[in-house]
Short mmCIF file of C-alpha atoms in Angstrom, two decimals:
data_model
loop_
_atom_site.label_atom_id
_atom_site.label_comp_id
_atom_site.label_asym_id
_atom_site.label_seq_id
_atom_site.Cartn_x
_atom_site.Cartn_y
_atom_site.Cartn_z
CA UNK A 1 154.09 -79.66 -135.60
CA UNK A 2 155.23 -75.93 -136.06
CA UNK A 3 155.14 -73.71 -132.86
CA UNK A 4 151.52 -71.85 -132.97
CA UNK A 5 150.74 -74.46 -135.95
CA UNK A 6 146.70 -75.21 -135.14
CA UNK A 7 146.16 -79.19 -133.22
CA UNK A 8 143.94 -81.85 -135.26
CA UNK A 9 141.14 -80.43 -132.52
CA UNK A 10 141.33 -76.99 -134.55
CA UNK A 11 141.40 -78.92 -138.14
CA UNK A 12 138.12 -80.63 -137.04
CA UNK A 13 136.49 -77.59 -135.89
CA UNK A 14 137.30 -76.31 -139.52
CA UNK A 15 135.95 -79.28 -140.80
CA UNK A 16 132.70 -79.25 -138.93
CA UNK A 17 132.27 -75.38 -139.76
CA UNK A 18 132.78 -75.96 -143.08
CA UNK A 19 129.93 -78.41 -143.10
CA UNK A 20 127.76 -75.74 -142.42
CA UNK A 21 127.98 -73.43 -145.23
CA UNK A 22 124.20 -73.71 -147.05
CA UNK A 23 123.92 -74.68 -150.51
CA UNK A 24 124.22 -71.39 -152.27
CA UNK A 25 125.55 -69.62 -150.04
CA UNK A 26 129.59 -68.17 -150.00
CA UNK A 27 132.20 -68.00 -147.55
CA UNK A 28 135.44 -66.41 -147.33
CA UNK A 29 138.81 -68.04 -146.72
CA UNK A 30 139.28 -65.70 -143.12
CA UNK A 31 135.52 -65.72 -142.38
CA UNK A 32 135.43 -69.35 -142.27
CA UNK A 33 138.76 -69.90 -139.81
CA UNK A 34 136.94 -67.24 -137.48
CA UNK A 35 133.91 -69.17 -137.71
CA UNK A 36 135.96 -72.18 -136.23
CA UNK A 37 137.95 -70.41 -133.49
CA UNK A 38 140.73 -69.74 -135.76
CA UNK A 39 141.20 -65.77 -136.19
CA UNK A 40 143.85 -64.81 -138.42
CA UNK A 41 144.41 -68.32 -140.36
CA UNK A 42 143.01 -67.44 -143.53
CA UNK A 43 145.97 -69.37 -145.19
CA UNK A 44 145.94 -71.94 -143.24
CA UNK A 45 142.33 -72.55 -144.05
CA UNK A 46 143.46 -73.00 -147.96
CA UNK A 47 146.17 -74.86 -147.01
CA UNK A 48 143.62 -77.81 -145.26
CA UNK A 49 140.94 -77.12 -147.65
CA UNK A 50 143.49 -78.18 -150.48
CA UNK A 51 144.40 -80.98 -148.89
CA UNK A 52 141.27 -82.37 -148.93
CA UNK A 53 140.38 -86.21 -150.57
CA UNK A 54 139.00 -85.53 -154.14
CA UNK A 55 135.90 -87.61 -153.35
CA UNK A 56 135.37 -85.04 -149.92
CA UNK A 57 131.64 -84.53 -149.29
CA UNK A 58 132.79 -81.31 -147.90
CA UNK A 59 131.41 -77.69 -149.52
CA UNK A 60 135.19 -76.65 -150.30
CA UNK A 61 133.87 -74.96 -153.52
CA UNK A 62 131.27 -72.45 -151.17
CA UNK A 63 135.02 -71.13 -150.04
CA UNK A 64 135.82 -68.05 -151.54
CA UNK A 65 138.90 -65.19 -151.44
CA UNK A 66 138.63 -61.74 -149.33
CA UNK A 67 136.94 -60.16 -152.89
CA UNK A 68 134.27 -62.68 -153.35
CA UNK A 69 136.24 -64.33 -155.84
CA UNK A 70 137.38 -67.56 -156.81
CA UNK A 71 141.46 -68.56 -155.91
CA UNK A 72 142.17 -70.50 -158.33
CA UNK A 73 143.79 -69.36 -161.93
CA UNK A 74 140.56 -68.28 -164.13
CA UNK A 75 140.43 -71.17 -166.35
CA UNK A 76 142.35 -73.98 -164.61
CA UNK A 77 140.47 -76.86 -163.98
CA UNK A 78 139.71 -76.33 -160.39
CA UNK A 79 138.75 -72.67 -161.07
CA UNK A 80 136.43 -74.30 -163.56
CA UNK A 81 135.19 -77.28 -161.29
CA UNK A 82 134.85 -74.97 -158.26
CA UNK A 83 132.96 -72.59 -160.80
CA UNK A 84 130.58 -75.29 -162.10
CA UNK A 85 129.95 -76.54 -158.63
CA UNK A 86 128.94 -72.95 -157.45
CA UNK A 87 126.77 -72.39 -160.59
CA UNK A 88 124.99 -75.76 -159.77
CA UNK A 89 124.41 -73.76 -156.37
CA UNK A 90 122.71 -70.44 -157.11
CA UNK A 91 125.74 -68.40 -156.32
CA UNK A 92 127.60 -67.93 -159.48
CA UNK A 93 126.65 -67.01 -163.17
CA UNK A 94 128.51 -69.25 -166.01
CA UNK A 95 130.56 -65.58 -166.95
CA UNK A 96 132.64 -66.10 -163.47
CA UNK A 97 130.58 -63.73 -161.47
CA UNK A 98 130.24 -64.70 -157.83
CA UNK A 99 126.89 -63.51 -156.19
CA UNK A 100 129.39 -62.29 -153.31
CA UNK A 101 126.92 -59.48 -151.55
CA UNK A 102 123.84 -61.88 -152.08
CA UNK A 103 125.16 -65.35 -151.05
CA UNK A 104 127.77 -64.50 -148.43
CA UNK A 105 127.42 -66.13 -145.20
CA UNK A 106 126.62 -65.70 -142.44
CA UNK A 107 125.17 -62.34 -143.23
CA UNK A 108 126.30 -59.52 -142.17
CA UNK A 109 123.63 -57.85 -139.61
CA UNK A 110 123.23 -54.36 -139.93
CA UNK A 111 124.99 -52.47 -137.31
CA UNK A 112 122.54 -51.82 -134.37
CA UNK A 113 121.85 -48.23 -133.24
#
């Protein structure tokens, strides 16, 4: 393992926060490894999230870029399986749209004052 590289505890904390994502709802790449401890491992968060076994139970496709949009190249077959997945969802439209500001989670609470 890499120097700083994150421990199989880390990759299961990913795992389990993964889980979590609701049905319909969307999650970015660097939202989702701060969610699980892991601040500033964005990539590295792709990098397991590929990795995963095709059959995976796991929400990968509720795993979305920075802009709300999907990673993949627009029409390569996982941009169109992770599209169909999210249209199944709620949280997509069949043009490629991503319901970013509506489905993103966890919300974003308004600041207090």
């Amino acid at each position: 393992m890499a120097k700083n590289e994150p421990t199989e505890q880390a990759r299961c904390q990913l795992l389990l926060t993964l889980s979590q994502i609701p049905a319909g709802r969307l999650c970015s790449y660097g939202e989702l490894a701060k969610l699980a401890g892991l601040p500033g491992r964005a990539r590295w968060v792709g990098s397991q999230l590929s990795q995963l076994p095709a059959d995976s139970n796991l929400p990968w496709q509720r795993v979305v870029n920075a802009r709300g949009k999907i990673s993949f190249p627009v029409r390569s077959p996982a941009y169109q399986r992770q599209l169909e997945r999210l249209i199944a969802e709620g949280s997509a439209e069949p043009s490629g749209r991503l319901h970013w500001r509506r489905c993103r989670w966890p919300e974003a609470w308004p600041a207090s004052t």
